[in-house]
Amino acid sequence: MTPVETNGKNRIGLTVADYRGAKSTLCPGCGHDAITGSIIQAAFEAGLEPHRVAKLSGIGCSSKTPAYFLSRSHGFNAVHGRMPSIATGVFVANRALTLLGVSGDGDTASIGLGQFLHLVRRNVPLLYIVENNGVYGLTKGQFSATADVGTKAKGRPVASRHGRRRRDQSLRHVQ
Amino acid sequence: MAATNNDFSTHVATVNGSGSQTANTTLIRAILQMGVPVSGKNLFPSNIAGLPTWFTIRVSERGYVARKRRNDVLVAMNPETSVEDISAMGPGSILILNEGVPTPRIPEDRTVYKIPFNKLVEPIVPDAKLRKLVINLVYVGVAAHVLGVDLEEVDRSLSAQLGRKPKALDMNRAAVKAGAEYAAQHLQPAPFRVERRGKTSGKILIEGNQAAALGAMFGGVTFLSWYPITPSSSLAESLQAYLERYRRDPKTGEATFAVIQAEDEIAAIGMVLGASWTGARAMTTTSGPGLSLMTEFTGFAYYAEVPAVIWDIQRVGPSTGLPTRTSQADILSAAFLSHGDTKHILLLPATVEDCYAFGMKAFDLAERFQTPIFVLSDLDIGMNVWMSEPFHYPEKPWDRGKVLAAEDLAKVATFERYRDKDGDGIPYRTLPGTDHPLAGYFTRGSGHDEKAAYTESAETYARVMDRLAKKYETARSFVPPPVVDRVPGAEVGILGFGSSHWAIVEARDLLTVEGLKTSYLLLKAVPFTNDVRSFIEACDRVYVVEQNRDAQMASLLTMEYPDLATKLRPVLHYDGLPIDAESVVERIKERERVEVLTR
Ligand SMILES: Cc1ncc(C[n+]2csc(CCOP(=O)(O)OP(=O)(O)O)c2C)c(N)n1
Ligand code: SF4
């Protein structure tokens, strides 16, 4: 990776601030914010040209985060579980763009599993980050498809809105 | 009996997958080549092979191309349906029957020709499997003789279709000849005759879906994403074929377009939105069930203001319905597709020329208004062959709408994606990849302000919704206006759209003969232009002709013009068969009797 210059600018002359976005509205301490921070740092260090990046997401707390980084880039916050089709269309229309997708475990593995698989099958080149917290954060803690069978949610995560005690409702349990 | 020249309808009953298409196309083209207006309608089952299928060829000197309710000539090849087919024929009709098909008791006044089709085709095609495909050409020969279709024109027409397959051409030619010779020896000419005229010079024959595909190509489409569904598939497939042929880089031979067969219609519309947002002219094609699946994304596109072109080739619903029959019953669902307050722009092609023109126009409107445009065609226009004037090369450059490039951004202090700078409700957009620090913005289906920032502010939400409504108002002066024929002294108006047009044209002539003069408005788009209001105002009462049960267009008109609602009289046709003139006439006359009585 190109080293960061000492004057706080990267190889294309931008500062970290140029890669930031709007202020996060997530719960204080939410893990998604940590990932946002890492994306900002990585984009800065890699010297990405913001105008060449397209940020894509679905619906969920995780999918809100593209608003919190790279505000100079175009972003597309789609409908729930369908970001892969948007990404496919964007890729086909302008192959010079770098695509950065952010999704949640619900967005990817529950409602969006179909589109996710077809995205993989078509080999669309994008960085696809699944911010996997095992639950639906935005709708307050229901389990997603990535939760382990029989998992019981532990108490509330720090100041978050989810974490109610609930059993995963896989078929085994509803039979 | 005196012969009826150039005014009759021939109904051919065969089996799906039996090669009847070549036979029917051969006859249609031959008649067109004789200078006589002709049209063809396919009535087929939702099945690939083995079920009954019917094809109707209407010959009309006066150029009427709607379905005729009664047929004059029947060719009954299919033993499964022959009893029913024969029973449906009226007095004076001609029945050309495959020898051995079951028949009901046939009244004296029908002329019956029994033809040993199998015996005639046997010596030509020894292979029994192939024989099934060629036998239909024997009826072309018989019909040509009986109806006076020039055999040389039949041969020209056949060569035009099969010229590149000499073996098939020879076999089919021999079959036509066998039929014609048999007929010449054994049969009297029918009282329905085709006579040469000079009324079709320069005319082309084309299906609406093909015309739409051509239009889309000239309209600059570079991306198509679709999921197969009858009756829209032939649009996507024609478009793909045209693009593969005509849209390649001349130097490298590489495609300058992309076509993706999506995994479903949700993905199809999603890809279209992704591509349009990035600046491509992108479209999808679908029909009822697919339209339903696109609901969430089209509401998104309306609210987040992303262009899209959606061709809905309407078929009979709800649910799977009658998938190979025609209807105009997606008007209301398309007009408001989505949850929340949503109003979409609809284009309503009535002819293959419209399909071609709207193929282009839809993109101009989608980009100008940054919103989904629905083009509501139907199975009748889309999948049947229609006679048409040749299409013209586009005269105007495309309208790419309000897009700011880096140079434009260099001249402004701020860029706000959803600010109504021009007072027409239409904001400016930028495309991803624009090299300017102001260019980026965040597209979202959640509440947003003029700067595209998230907000749940009550005032802002209402302000944005009002602007979207204003944008819809602006669209009134951009959509194709209706075609209006005001007849002096006519109290009665007819308002129609889409494939009902041709039945209305014919119905008006029939009504005039019976002493009822009518004015006519052919609607081409929603939202309505002011001409629609003035038309209704100027008429005492307006018959709204549409092919659905619930008077969907009349309902839209009522919502728009509550003060004029009492003038509207729905004329509804919804059995899946294309609407015919007699049905329109009957319903209007019935209603007119009541009008006169209650005056
Ligand atoms: C079609 C549809 N169904 C349901 C919802 C409600 N919804 C919003 S976010 C969400 C779950 C998100 O979970 P996940 O993707 O894991 O994201 P997280 O919030 O945990 O980051 C659901 C079900 C919706 N927005 N759209
Ligand atoms: S609800 Fe959960 S996922 Fe959402 S912001 Fe709060 S902690 Fe994060």
Coordinates of N, CA and C in Angstrom, one line a residue, chain A residues 22-144:
Chain A
A22 N -21.3 11.7 6.5 CA -22.2 12.3 7.5 C -22.0 11.7 8.9
K23 N -22.4 12.3 9.9 CA -22.3 11.8 11.2 C -23.2 10.6 11.4
S24 N -22.6 9.5 12.0 CA -23.4 8.3 12.2 C -24.5 8.5 13.1
T25 N -25.6 7.9 12.8 CA -26.8 7.9 13.7 C -27.0 6.6 14.4
L26 N -26.1 5.7 14.3 CA -26.2 4.4 14.9 C -26.1 4.4 16.4
C27 N -26.4 3.4 17.1 CA -26.3 3.4 18.6 C -24.8 3.5 19.0
P28 N -24.6 4.3 20.0 CA -23.2 4.5 20.5 C -22.6 3.1 20.7
G29 N -21.4 2.8 20.2 CA -20.8 1.6 20.5 C -21.1 0.5 19.5
C30 N -22.0 0.8 18.5 CA -22.3 -0.2 17.5 C -21.1 -0.6 16.7
G31 N -21.0 -1.9 16.5 CA -19.8 -2.5 15.8 C -19.8 -2.0 14.3
H32 N -20.9 -1.6 13.8 CA -21.0 -1.2 12.4 C -20.1 0.1 12.2
D33 N -20.1 1.0 13.3 CA -19.3 2.2 13.2 C -17.8 1.9 13.1
A34 N -17.4 0.8 13.8 CA -16.0 0.5 13.7 C -15.6 0.1 12.3
I35 N -16.5 -0.6 11.6 CA -16.2 -1.0 10.2 C -16.2 0.2 9.4
T36 N -17.1 1.2 9.6 CA -17.1 2.4 8.8 C -15.7 3.1 9.0
G37 N -15.2 3.2 10.2 CA -13.9 3.8 10.5 C -12.8 3.1 9.7
S38 N -12.9 1.8 9.6 CA -11.8 1.1 8.9 C -11.9 1.3 7.4
I39 N -13.2 1.4 6.9 CA -13.3 1.7 5.5 C -12.7 3.1 5.1
I40 N -13.0 4.0 6.0 CA -12.5 5.4 5.7 C -10.9 5.3 5.7
Q41 N -10.4 4.7 6.7 CA -8.9 4.6 6.8 C -8.3 3.9 5.6
A42 N -9.0 2.8 5.2 CA -8.4 2.0 4.1 C -8.5 2.7 2.8
A43 N -9.7 3.4 2.6 CA -9.8 4.2 1.3 C -8.8 5.3 1.3
F44 N -8.6 5.9 2.4 CA -7.6 7.0 2.5 C -6.2 6.5 2.2
E45 N -5.9 5.4 2.8 CA -4.5 4.8 2.6 C -4.3 4.3 1.2
A46 N -5.4 3.7 0.7 CA -5.2 3.2 -0.7 C -5.3 4.3 -1.8
G47 N -5.6 5.5 -1.3 CA -5.6 6.6 -2.2 C -6.7 6.5 -3.3
L48 N -7.8 5.9 -2.9 CA -9.0 5.8 -3.8 C -9.4 7.2 -4.3
E49 N -9.7 7.3 -5.5 CA -10.3 8.5 -6.0 C -11.8 8.4 -5.7
P50 N -12.3 9.3 -4.8 CA -13.7 9.2 -4.4 C -14.7 9.1 -5.6
H51 N -14.4 9.9 -6.6 CA -15.5 10.0 -7.7 C -15.5 8.7 -8.5
R52 N -14.5 7.8 -8.3 CA -14.6 6.6 -9.0 C -15.2 5.4 -8.2
V53 N -15.6 5.8 -7.0 CA -16.2 4.7 -6.1 C -17.7 4.9 -6.1
A54 N -18.4 3.8 -6.2 CA -19.9 3.8 -6.0 C -20.2 2.9 -4.8
K55 N -20.9 3.5 -3.8 CA -21.2 2.8 -2.6 C -22.6 2.3 -2.7
L56 N -22.8 1.0 -2.4 CA -24.1 0.4 -2.6 C -24.5 -0.3 -1.3
S57 N -25.8 -0.3 -1.0 CA -26.3 -1.0 0.2 C -27.7 -1.4 0.0
G58 N -28.2 -2.2 1.0 CA -29.6 -2.6 1.0 C -30.3 -1.8 2.1
I59 N -31.0 -2.5 3.0 CA -31.7 -1.9 4.1 C -31.3 -2.6 5.4
G60 N -31.1 -1.8 6.4 CA -30.7 -2.2 7.7 C -29.8 -1.2 8.4
C61 N -29.4 -1.4 9.6 CA -28.5 -0.4 10.2 C -27.2 -0.4 9.4
S62 N -26.7 -1.6 9.1 CA -25.4 -1.8 8.4 C -25.5 -1.1 7.0
S63 N -26.7 -1.2 6.4 CA -26.9 -0.6 5.0 C -27.0 0.9 5.1
K64 N -27.2 1.5 6.3 CA -27.2 2.9 6.4 C -25.8 3.5 6.3
T65 N -24.8 2.7 6.7 CA -23.5 3.2 6.9 C -22.8 3.9 5.7
P66 N -23.1 3.5 4.5 CA -22.4 4.2 3.4 C -22.7 5.7 3.4
A67 N -23.7 6.1 4.2 CA -23.9 7.6 4.3 C -22.8 8.2 5.2
Y68 N -22.1 7.3 6.0 CA -21.2 7.8 7.0 C -19.7 7.7 6.5
F69 N -19.5 7.4 5.3 CA -18.2 7.4 4.8 C -18.2 7.9 3.3
L70 N -17.1 8.3 2.8 CA -16.9 8.7 1.4 C -18.0 9.6 0.9
S71 N -18.3 10.7 1.5 CA -19.4 11.5 1.1 C -19.2 12.1 -0.3
R72 N -18.0 12.1 -0.8 CA -17.8 12.6 -2.2 C -18.1 11.6 -3.3
S73 N -18.4 10.3 -2.8 CA -18.7 9.3 -3.8 C -20.2 9.2 -4.0
H74 N -20.7 8.7 -5.1 CA -22.1 8.4 -5.3 C -22.5 7.2 -4.4
G75 N -23.7 7.3 -3.8 CA -24.1 6.2 -3.0 C -25.5 5.8 -3.4
F76 N -25.8 4.5 -3.3 CA -27.2 4.0 -3.7 C -27.6 3.1 -2.6
N77 N -28.5 3.6 -1.7 CA -29.1 2.8 -0.6 C -30.4 2.2 -1.1
A78 N -30.4 0.9 -1.5 CA -31.5 0.4 -2.3 C -32.6 -0.1 -1.4
V79 N -33.4 -1.1 -1.9 CA -34.4 -1.7 -1.0 C -33.8 -3.0 -0.4
H80 N -34.6 -3.5 0.5 CA -34.1 -4.6 1.4 C -33.7 -5.9 0.7
G81 N -32.5 -6.2 0.7 CA -32.0 -7.5 0.1 C -31.7 -7.4 -1.4
R82 N -31.8 -6.3 -2.0 CA -31.7 -6.2 -3.4 C -30.5 -5.4 -3.9
M83 N -29.6 -5.1 -3.1 CA -28.4 -4.4 -3.5 C -27.6 -5.1 -4.6
P84 N -27.6 -6.4 -4.6 CA -26.8 -7.1 -5.7 C -27.3 -6.7 -7.1
S85 N -28.6 -6.6 -7.3 CA -29.1 -6.3 -8.7 C -28.7 -4.9 -9.0
I86 N -28.7 -4.0 -8.1 CA -28.3 -2.6 -8.4 C -26.8 -2.6 -8.7
A87 N -26.0 -3.3 -8.0 CA -24.6 -3.4 -8.2 C -24.3 -4.0 -9.6
T88 N -25.1 -5.0 -10.0 CA -24.9 -5.6 -11.3 C -25.2 -4.5 -12.4
G89 N -26.2 -3.8 -12.3 CA -26.6 -2.7 -13.3 C -25.5 -1.6 -13.3
V90 N -25.0 -1.2 -12.2 CA -24.0 -0.2 -12.1 C -22.7 -0.7 -12.8
F91 N -22.4 -1.9 -12.5 CA -21.1 -2.4 -13.1 C -21.2 -2.5 -14.6
V92 N -22.4 -2.9 -15.1 CA -22.5 -3.1 -16.5 C -22.5 -1.7 -17.2
A93 N -23.0 -0.7 -16.5 CA -23.1 0.6 -17.2 C -21.8 1.4 -17.1
N94 N -21.0 1.1 -16.1 CA -19.7 1.9 -16.1 C -18.6 1.0 -15.4
R95 N -17.8 0.3 -16.2 CA -16.9 -0.6 -15.7 C -15.6 0.0 -15.1
A96 N -15.5 1.3 -15.2 CA -14.4 2.0 -14.6 C -14.6 2.3 -13.1
L97 N -15.8 2.0 -12.6 CA -16.1 2.4 -11.2 C -15.6 1.2 -10.3
T98 N -15.2 1.6 -9.1 CA -14.9 0.6 -8.1 C -16.2 0.5 -7.2
L99 N -16.7 -0.7 -7.1 CA -17.9 -0.9 -6.4 C -17.7 -1.4 -4.9
L100 N -18.3 -0.7 -4.0 CA -18.2 -1.1 -2.6 C -19.6 -1.3 -2.0
G101 N -19.9 -2.6 -1.7 CA -21.2 -2.9 -1.2 C -21.2 -3.2 0.3
V102 N -22.2 -2.6 1.0 CA -22.3 -2.9 2.4 C -23.6 -3.5 2.7
S103 N -23.7 -4.5 3.5 CA -25.0 -5.2 3.7 C -24.9 -5.8 5.1
G104 N -26.1 -6.2 5.6 CA -26.2 -6.9 6.9 C -26.4 -8.4 6.6
D105 N -26.4 -9.1 7.7 CA -26.7 -10.6 7.6 C -28.1 -10.8 7.2
G106 N -29.0 -10.0 7.7 CA -30.4 -10.2 7.3 C -30.6 -9.8 5.8
D107 N -30.0 -8.7 5.5 CA -30.1 -8.1 4.1 C -29.5 -9.1 3.1
T108 N -28.4 -9.8 3.5 CA -27.7 -10.7 2.6 C -28.2 -12.1 2.6
A109 N -28.4 -12.6 3.9 CA -28.6 -14.1 4.0 C -30.1 -14.4 4.2
S110 N -30.9 -13.5 4.6 CA -32.3 -13.8 4.8 C -33.1 -13.3 3.5
I111 N -33.5 -12.1 3.5 CA -34.3 -11.6 2.3 C -33.5 -11.6 1.1
G112 N -32.2 -11.4 1.2 CA -31.4 -11.2 0.0 C -30.6 -12.4 -0.5
L113 N -30.8 -13.6 0.1 CA -30.0 -14.7 -0.3 C -30.0 -15.0 -1.8
G114 N -31.1 -14.9 -2.4 CA -31.3 -15.2 -3.8 C -30.4 -14.2 -4.6
Q115 N -30.6 -12.9 -4.4 CA -29.8 -12.0 -5.2 C -28.3 -12.1 -4.9
F116 N -28.0 -12.4 -3.7 CA -26.5 -12.6 -3.3 C -25.9 -13.7 -4.1
L117 N -26.6 -14.9 -4.1 CA -26.1 -16.0 -4.9 C -25.9 -15.7 -6.3
H118 N -26.8 -15.0 -6.9 CA -26.7 -14.7 -8.4 C -25.6 -13.7 -8.6
L119 N -25.3 -12.8 -7.7 CA -24.2 -11.9 -7.8 C -22.9 -12.7 -7.8
V120 N -22.8 -13.7 -6.9 CA -21.6 -14.5 -6.9 C -21.5 -15.3 -8.2
R121 N -22.6 -15.9 -8.6 CA -22.6 -16.7 -9.8 C -22.2 -15.9 -11.0
R122 N -22.6 -14.6 -11.1 CA -22.2 -13.8 -12.2 C -20.8 -13.2 -12.1
N123 N -20.2 -13.4 -10.9 CA -18.9 -12.9 -10.7 C -18.7 -11.4 -10.9
V124 N -19.7 -10.7 -10.4 CA -19.6 -9.2 -10.5 C -18.5 -8.7 -9.6
P125 N -17.6 -7.9 -10.1 CA -16.5 -7.5 -9.3 C -16.8 -6.4 -8.3
L126 N -17.0 -6.7 -7.1 CA -17.2 -5.6 -6.1 C -16.7 -6.1 -4.7
L127 N -16.4 -5.2 -3.9 CA -16.1 -5.5 -2.5 C -17.4 -5.6 -1.8
Y128 N -17.7 -6.7 -1.2 CA -19.1 -6.9 -0.6 C -18.8 -7.2 0.9
I129 N -19.2 -6.3 1.7 CA -19.0 -6.4 3.2 C -20.3 -6.8 3.8
V130 N -20.3 -7.9 4.5 CA -21.5 -8.3 5.3 C -21.2 -8.0 6.7
E131 N -21.9 -7.0 7.3 CA -21.7 -6.6 8.7 C -22.6 -7.5 9.5
N132 N -22.0 -8.7 9.9 CA -22.8 -9.8 10.4 C -22.9 -9.7 11.9
N133 N -24.1 -9.3 12.4 CA -24.3 -9.3 13.9 C -25.3 -10.4 14.3
G134 N -25.7 -11.2 13.3 CA -26.6 -12.4 13.7 C -28.0 -12.0 13.9
V135 N -28.3 -10.7 13.9 CA -29.7 -10.3 14.1 C -30.1 -9.2 13.1
Y136 N -31.4 -8.9 13.1 CA -31.9 -7.7 12.5 C -31.8 -6.6 13.5
G137 N -30.8 -5.7 13.3 CA -30.7 -4.6 14.2 C -31.8 -3.6 14.1
L138 N -32.0 -3.2 12.9 CA -33.0 -2.0 12.7 C -34.4 -2.4 13.1
T139 N -34.8 -3.6 13.1 CA -36.1 -4.0 13.5 C -36.1 -4.5 14.9
K140 N -35.0 -4.4 15.6 CA -34.9 -4.6 17.0 C -34.7 -6.1 17.4
G141 N -33.8 -6.7 16.8 CA -33.2 -7.9 17.4 C -33.8 -9.3 17.0
Q142 N -34.6 -9.3 16.0 CA -35.0 -10.7 15.5 C -33.8 -11.4 14.9
F143 N -33.9 -12.7 14.9 CA -32.7 -13.4 14.4 C -32.7 -13.4 12.9
S144 N -31.5 -13.4 12.3 CA -31.4 -13.5 10.9 C -31.0 -15.0 10.5

